XYZ file of C-alpha atoms in Angstrom:
365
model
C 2.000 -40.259 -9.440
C 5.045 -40.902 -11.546
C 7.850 -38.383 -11.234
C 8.013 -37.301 -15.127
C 4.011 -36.901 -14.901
C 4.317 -34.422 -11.945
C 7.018 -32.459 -13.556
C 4.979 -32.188 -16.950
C 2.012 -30.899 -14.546
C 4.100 -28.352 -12.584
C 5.961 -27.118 -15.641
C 2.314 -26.758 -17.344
C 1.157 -24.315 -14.209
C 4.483 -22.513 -14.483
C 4.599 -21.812 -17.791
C 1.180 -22.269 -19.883
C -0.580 -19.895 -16.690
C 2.459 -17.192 -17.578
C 1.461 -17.275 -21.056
C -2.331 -16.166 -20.387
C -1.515 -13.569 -18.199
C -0.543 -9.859 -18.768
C 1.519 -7.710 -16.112
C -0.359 -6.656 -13.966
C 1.724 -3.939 -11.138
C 0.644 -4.408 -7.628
C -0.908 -1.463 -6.058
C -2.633 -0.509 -2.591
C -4.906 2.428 -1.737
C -3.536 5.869 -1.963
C -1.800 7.307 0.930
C -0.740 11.068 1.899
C 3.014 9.746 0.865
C 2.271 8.872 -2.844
C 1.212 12.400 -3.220
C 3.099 14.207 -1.168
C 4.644 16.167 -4.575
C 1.177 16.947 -6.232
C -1.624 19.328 -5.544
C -4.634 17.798 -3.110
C -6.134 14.309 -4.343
C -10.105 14.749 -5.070
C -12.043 12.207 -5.937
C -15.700 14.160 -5.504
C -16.778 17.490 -6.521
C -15.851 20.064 -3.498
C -16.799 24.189 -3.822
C -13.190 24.613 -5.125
C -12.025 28.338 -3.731
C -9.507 30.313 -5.463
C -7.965 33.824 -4.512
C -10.439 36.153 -5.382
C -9.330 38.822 -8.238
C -6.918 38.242 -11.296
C -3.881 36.296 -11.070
C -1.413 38.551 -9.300
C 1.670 38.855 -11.877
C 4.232 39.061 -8.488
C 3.636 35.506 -8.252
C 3.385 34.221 -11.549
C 7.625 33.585 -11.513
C 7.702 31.722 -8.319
C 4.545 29.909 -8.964
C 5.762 28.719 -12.474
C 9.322 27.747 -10.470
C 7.862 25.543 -7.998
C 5.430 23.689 -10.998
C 9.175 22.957 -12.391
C 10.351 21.353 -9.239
C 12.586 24.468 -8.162
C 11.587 24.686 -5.128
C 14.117 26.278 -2.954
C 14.359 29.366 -5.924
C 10.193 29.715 -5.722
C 10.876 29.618 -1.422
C 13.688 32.608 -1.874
C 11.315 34.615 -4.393
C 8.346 34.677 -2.349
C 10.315 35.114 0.873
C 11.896 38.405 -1.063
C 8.357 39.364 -1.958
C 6.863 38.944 1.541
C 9.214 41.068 2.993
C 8.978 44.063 0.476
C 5.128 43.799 -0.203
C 4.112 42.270 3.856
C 0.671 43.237 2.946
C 0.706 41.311 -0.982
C -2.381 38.234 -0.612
C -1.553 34.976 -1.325
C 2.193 35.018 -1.166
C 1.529 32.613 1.814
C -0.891 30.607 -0.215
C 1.959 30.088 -2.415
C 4.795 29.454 -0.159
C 2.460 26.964 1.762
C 2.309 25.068 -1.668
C 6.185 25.178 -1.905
C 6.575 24.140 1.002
C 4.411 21.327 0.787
C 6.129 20.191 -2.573
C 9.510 20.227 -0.884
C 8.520 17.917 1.820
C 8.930 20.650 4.544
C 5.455 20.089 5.732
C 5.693 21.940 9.074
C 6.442 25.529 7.135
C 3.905 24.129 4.497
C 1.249 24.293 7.433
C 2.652 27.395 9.004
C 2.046 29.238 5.940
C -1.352 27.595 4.895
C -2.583 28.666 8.520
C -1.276 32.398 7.334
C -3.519 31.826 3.872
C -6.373 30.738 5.823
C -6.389 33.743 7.896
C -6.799 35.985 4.885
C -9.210 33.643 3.375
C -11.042 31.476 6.009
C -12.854 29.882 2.408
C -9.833 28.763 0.983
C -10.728 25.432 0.417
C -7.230 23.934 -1.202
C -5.368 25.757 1.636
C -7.223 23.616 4.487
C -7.251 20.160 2.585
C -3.313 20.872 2.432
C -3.010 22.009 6.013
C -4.392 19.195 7.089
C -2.163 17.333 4.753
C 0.751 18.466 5.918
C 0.002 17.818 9.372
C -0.494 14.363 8.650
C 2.980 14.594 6.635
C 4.217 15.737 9.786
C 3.462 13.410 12.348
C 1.150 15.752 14.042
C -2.465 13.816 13.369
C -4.489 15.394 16.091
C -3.670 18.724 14.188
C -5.007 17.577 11.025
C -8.028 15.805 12.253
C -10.276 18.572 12.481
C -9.400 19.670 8.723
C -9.653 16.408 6.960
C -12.878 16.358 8.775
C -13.715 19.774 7.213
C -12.729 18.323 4.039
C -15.200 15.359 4.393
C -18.259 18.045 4.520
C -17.761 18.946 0.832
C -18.574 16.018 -0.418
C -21.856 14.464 -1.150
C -20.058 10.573 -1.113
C -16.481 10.240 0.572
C -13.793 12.401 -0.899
C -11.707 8.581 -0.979
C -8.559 9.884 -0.238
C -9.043 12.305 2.225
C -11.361 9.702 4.271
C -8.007 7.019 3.458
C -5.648 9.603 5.437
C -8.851 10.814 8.217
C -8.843 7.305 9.362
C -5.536 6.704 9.608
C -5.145 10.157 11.820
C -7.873 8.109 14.031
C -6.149 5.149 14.371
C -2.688 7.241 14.908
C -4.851 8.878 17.683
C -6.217 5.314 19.122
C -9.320 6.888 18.068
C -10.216 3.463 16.470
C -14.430 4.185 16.555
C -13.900 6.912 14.432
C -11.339 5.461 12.370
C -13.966 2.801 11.621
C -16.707 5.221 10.988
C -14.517 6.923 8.232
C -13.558 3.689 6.739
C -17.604 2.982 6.264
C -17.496 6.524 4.360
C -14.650 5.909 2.332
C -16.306 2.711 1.354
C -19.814 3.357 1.324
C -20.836 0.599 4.436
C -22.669 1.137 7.345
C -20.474 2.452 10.495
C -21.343 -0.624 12.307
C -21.379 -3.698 9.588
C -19.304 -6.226 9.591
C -17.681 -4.721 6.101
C -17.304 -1.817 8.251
C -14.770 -3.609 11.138
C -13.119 -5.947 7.841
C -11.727 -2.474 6.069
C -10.580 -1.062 9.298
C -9.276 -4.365 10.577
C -7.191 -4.462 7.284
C -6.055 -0.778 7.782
C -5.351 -1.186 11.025
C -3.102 -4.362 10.251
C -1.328 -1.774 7.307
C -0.628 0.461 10.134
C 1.094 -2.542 12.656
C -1.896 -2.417 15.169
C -1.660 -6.269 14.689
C -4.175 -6.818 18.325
C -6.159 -4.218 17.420
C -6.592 -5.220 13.707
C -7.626 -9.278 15.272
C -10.166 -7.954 17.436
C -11.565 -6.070 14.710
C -11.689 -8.776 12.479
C -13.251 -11.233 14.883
C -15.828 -8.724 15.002
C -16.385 -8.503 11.629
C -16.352 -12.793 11.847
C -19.076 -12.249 14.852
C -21.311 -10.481 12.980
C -21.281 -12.256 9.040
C -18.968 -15.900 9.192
C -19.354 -16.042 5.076
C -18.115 -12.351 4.717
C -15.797 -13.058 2.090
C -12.112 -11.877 2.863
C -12.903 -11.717 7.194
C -11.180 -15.157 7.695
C -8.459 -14.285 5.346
C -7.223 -11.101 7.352
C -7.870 -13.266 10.757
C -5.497 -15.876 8.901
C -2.990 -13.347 7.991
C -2.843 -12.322 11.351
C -2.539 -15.448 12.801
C 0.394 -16.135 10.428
C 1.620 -13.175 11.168
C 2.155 -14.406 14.933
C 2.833 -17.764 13.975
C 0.007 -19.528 15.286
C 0.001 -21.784 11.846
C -2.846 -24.026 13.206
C -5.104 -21.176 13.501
C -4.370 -19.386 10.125
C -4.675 -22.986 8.745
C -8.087 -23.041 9.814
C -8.769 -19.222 8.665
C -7.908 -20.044 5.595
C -9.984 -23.155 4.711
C -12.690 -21.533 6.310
C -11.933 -18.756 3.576
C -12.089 -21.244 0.659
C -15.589 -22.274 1.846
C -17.345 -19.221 1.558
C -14.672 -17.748 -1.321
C -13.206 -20.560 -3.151
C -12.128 -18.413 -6.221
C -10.043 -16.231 -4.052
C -6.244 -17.003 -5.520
C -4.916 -15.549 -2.326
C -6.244 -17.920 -0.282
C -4.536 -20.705 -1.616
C -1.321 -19.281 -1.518
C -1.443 -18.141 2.093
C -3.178 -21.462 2.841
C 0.193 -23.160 1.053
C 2.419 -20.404 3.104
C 1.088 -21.642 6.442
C 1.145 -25.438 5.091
C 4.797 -24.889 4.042
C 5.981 -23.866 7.804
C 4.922 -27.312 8.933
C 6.957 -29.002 5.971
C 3.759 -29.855 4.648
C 5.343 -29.636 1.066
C 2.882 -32.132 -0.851
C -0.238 -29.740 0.170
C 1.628 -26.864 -0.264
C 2.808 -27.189 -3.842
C -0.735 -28.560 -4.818
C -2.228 -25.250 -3.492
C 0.321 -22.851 -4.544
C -0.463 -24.380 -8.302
C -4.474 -23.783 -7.420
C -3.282 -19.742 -6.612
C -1.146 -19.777 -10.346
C -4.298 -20.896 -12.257
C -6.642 -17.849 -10.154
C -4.174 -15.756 -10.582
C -0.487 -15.601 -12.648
C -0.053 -12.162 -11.862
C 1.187 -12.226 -9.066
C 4.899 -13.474 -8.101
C 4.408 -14.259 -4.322
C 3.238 -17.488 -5.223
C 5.970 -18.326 -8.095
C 8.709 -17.619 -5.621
C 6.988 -19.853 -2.903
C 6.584 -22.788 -5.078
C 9.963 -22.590 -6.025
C 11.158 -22.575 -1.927
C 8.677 -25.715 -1.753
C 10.637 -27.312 -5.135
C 13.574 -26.483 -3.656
C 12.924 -28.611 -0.451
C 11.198 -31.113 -1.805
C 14.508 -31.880 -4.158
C 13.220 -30.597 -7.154
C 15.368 -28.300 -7.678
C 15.521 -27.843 -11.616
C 11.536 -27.383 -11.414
C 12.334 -24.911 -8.655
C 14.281 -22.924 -11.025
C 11.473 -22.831 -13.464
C 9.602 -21.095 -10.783
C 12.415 -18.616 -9.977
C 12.855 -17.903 -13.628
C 9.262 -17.051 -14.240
C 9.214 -14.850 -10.811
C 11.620 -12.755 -11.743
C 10.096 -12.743 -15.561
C 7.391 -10.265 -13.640
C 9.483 -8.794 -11.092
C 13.308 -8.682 -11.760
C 14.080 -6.550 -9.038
C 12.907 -8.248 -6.705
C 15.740 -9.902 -4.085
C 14.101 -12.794 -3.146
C 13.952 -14.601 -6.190
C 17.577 -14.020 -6.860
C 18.365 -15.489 -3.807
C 16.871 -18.746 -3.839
C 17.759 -18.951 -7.776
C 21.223 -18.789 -6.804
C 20.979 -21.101 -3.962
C 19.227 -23.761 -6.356
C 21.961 -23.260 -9.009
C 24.563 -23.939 -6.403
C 22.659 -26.864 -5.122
C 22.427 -28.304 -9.464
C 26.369 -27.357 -9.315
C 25.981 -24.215 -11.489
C 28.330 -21.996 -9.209
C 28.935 -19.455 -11.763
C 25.348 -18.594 -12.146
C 25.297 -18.691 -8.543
C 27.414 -16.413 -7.704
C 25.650 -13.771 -10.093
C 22.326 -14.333 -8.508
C 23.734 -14.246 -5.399
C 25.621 -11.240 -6.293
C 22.315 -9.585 -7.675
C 20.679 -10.136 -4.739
C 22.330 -8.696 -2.182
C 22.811 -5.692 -4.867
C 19.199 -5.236 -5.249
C 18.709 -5.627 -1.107
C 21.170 -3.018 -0.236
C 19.820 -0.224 -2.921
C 16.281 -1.241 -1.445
C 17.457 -0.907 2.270
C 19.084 2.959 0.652
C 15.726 3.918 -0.259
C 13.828 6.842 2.173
């Protein structure tokens, strides 16, 4: 193929695919850290179990301090109150709450245990306990209340079986992690969907031999599960063994050949072996699935890059960080392709912008 015909076809992917998508913000499964400043998750219907009686009007100022992010001022008036009124319920309901809010998860569950003792029904006070423990790096503590949890719902409460399984697998309890997993997803403890989620979370969690061995399970017992020989690729590129993610992968497109994220891993793994021909062809397979995502702009423009192309590999850049402009990586490689096409001014700025938008990622907690 003629060089002008193959850069009309790879500026068609990168920009006509752009112009059919929407934005489209990359998101995982809830974890205990993305609400770690809100109330309890629920995604069933559980016997909720307020203080019994009226609202006490002692704790209506705190309470309406700590909704307003004052945290350490609701902390100071219920520690006041506590120690004038010792007797007062749910003052350490309320400073358990506080506590949790703040990020002090320890005092959150010392005070939760104190609520629970007055009220053993307290419902929100032992879904946060066992919260907090998890917060806290203490996942043995929580197990048996996020398993408490678990019994008030009629289908998984999804994020309280999410944060059970990792306590499990935190615990190298990795049977039961798999058995919540099933829950959380409605499978059967022992399917091969079953060992695929876990194997997944498990991989999430950096229990990279662990999550293999559950994903050649889940292989063993269905070979066209769709998405089993993608996370055994994954892993396999992860450790680069690039002949046997290679083979993961294609056996991935066989049983799943719609699956965008197939071809760009597939094009990944083909890349590390300067396989650039078979990479770019895939990684324009991935665009047309799927232009939503940037992974695959910013590795065709690495592939451009080495194949030569470099004012095609800018094209790529461009549109990667048309989705995600705070993203380093793009910036990078944008400013090492405008230094290679003698733009050194616009170099330097990209350059510049990268290592910016690296160091103020490397800042955050």
């Amino acid at each position: 193929m003629g060089s002008g015909m193959h850069k009309v076809q790879c500026l068609t992917t990168i920009f006509v695919s752009g112009l059919l998508s929407g934005f489209l913000p990359i998101g995982g499964p809830v974890s205990a850290r993305t609400i770690s400043d809100k109330e309890p998750p629920r995604s069933g219907e559980p016997p909720k179990q307020t203080p019994d009686g009226p609202p006490n009007p002692a704790l209506a100022e705190p309470r309406r301090l700590s909704q307003q992010g004052k945290f350490d001022q609701a902390v100071g008036q219920l520690e006041a109150l506590a120690a004038k009124q010792p007797e007062l319920k749910g003052v350490s309901r309320e400073l358990g709450i506080a506590y949790y809010k703040k990020g002090d998860y320890l005092k959150a569950a010392e005070h939760l245990r104190k609520a629970r003792e007055e009220d053993p029904n307290d419902n929100e006070a032992i879904q946060l306990m066992g919260l907090s423990f998890y917060l806290a790096g203490r996942p043995a503590e929580a197990i048996p209340l996020l398993e408490k949890v678990q019994t008030w719902y009629a289908s998984a409460n999804v994020d309280a079986a999410y944060i059970l399984g990792i306590c499990y697998i935190q615990t190298k309890d990795y049977s039961s992690a798999r058995k919540a997993f099933a829950k959380m997803f409605d499978v059967p403890a022992d399917s091969a969907a079953s060992y695929l989620f876990t194997g997944r979370m498990l991989l999430r969690q950096d229990y990279g031999p662990i999550a293999e061995a559950n994903a050649q399970k889940a292989v063993a017992l269905d070979p066209k599960l769709p998405l089993a020989h993608q996370l055994l690729g994954e892993l396999y590129l992860y450790e680069s063994k690039i002949p046997e993610a290679i083979a993961e992968f294609q056996k991935e497109l066989e049983v799943n050949p719609g699956y965008a994220a197939a071809y760009y891993k597939l094009a990944d793994a083909y890349s590390r072996v300067q396989k650039f021909d078979d990479a770019e062809r895939l990684l324009q397979r991935s665009i047309w699935l799927d232009a939503t995502s940037t992974g695959p702009y910013i590795l065709l423009g690495k592939v451009l890059a080495k194949k030569g192309e470099t004012e095609l590999a800018v094209r790529a850049l461009q549109r990667a960080l048309a989705m995600d402009p705070n993203n380093p990586m793009p910036h990078h490689l944008l400013g090492q392709a405008y230094r290679e096409l003698g733009r050194n001014e616009d170099a330097e700025r990209e350059l510049k912008l990268a290592e910016q938008l690296e160091v103020r990622q490397n800042a955050k907690p």
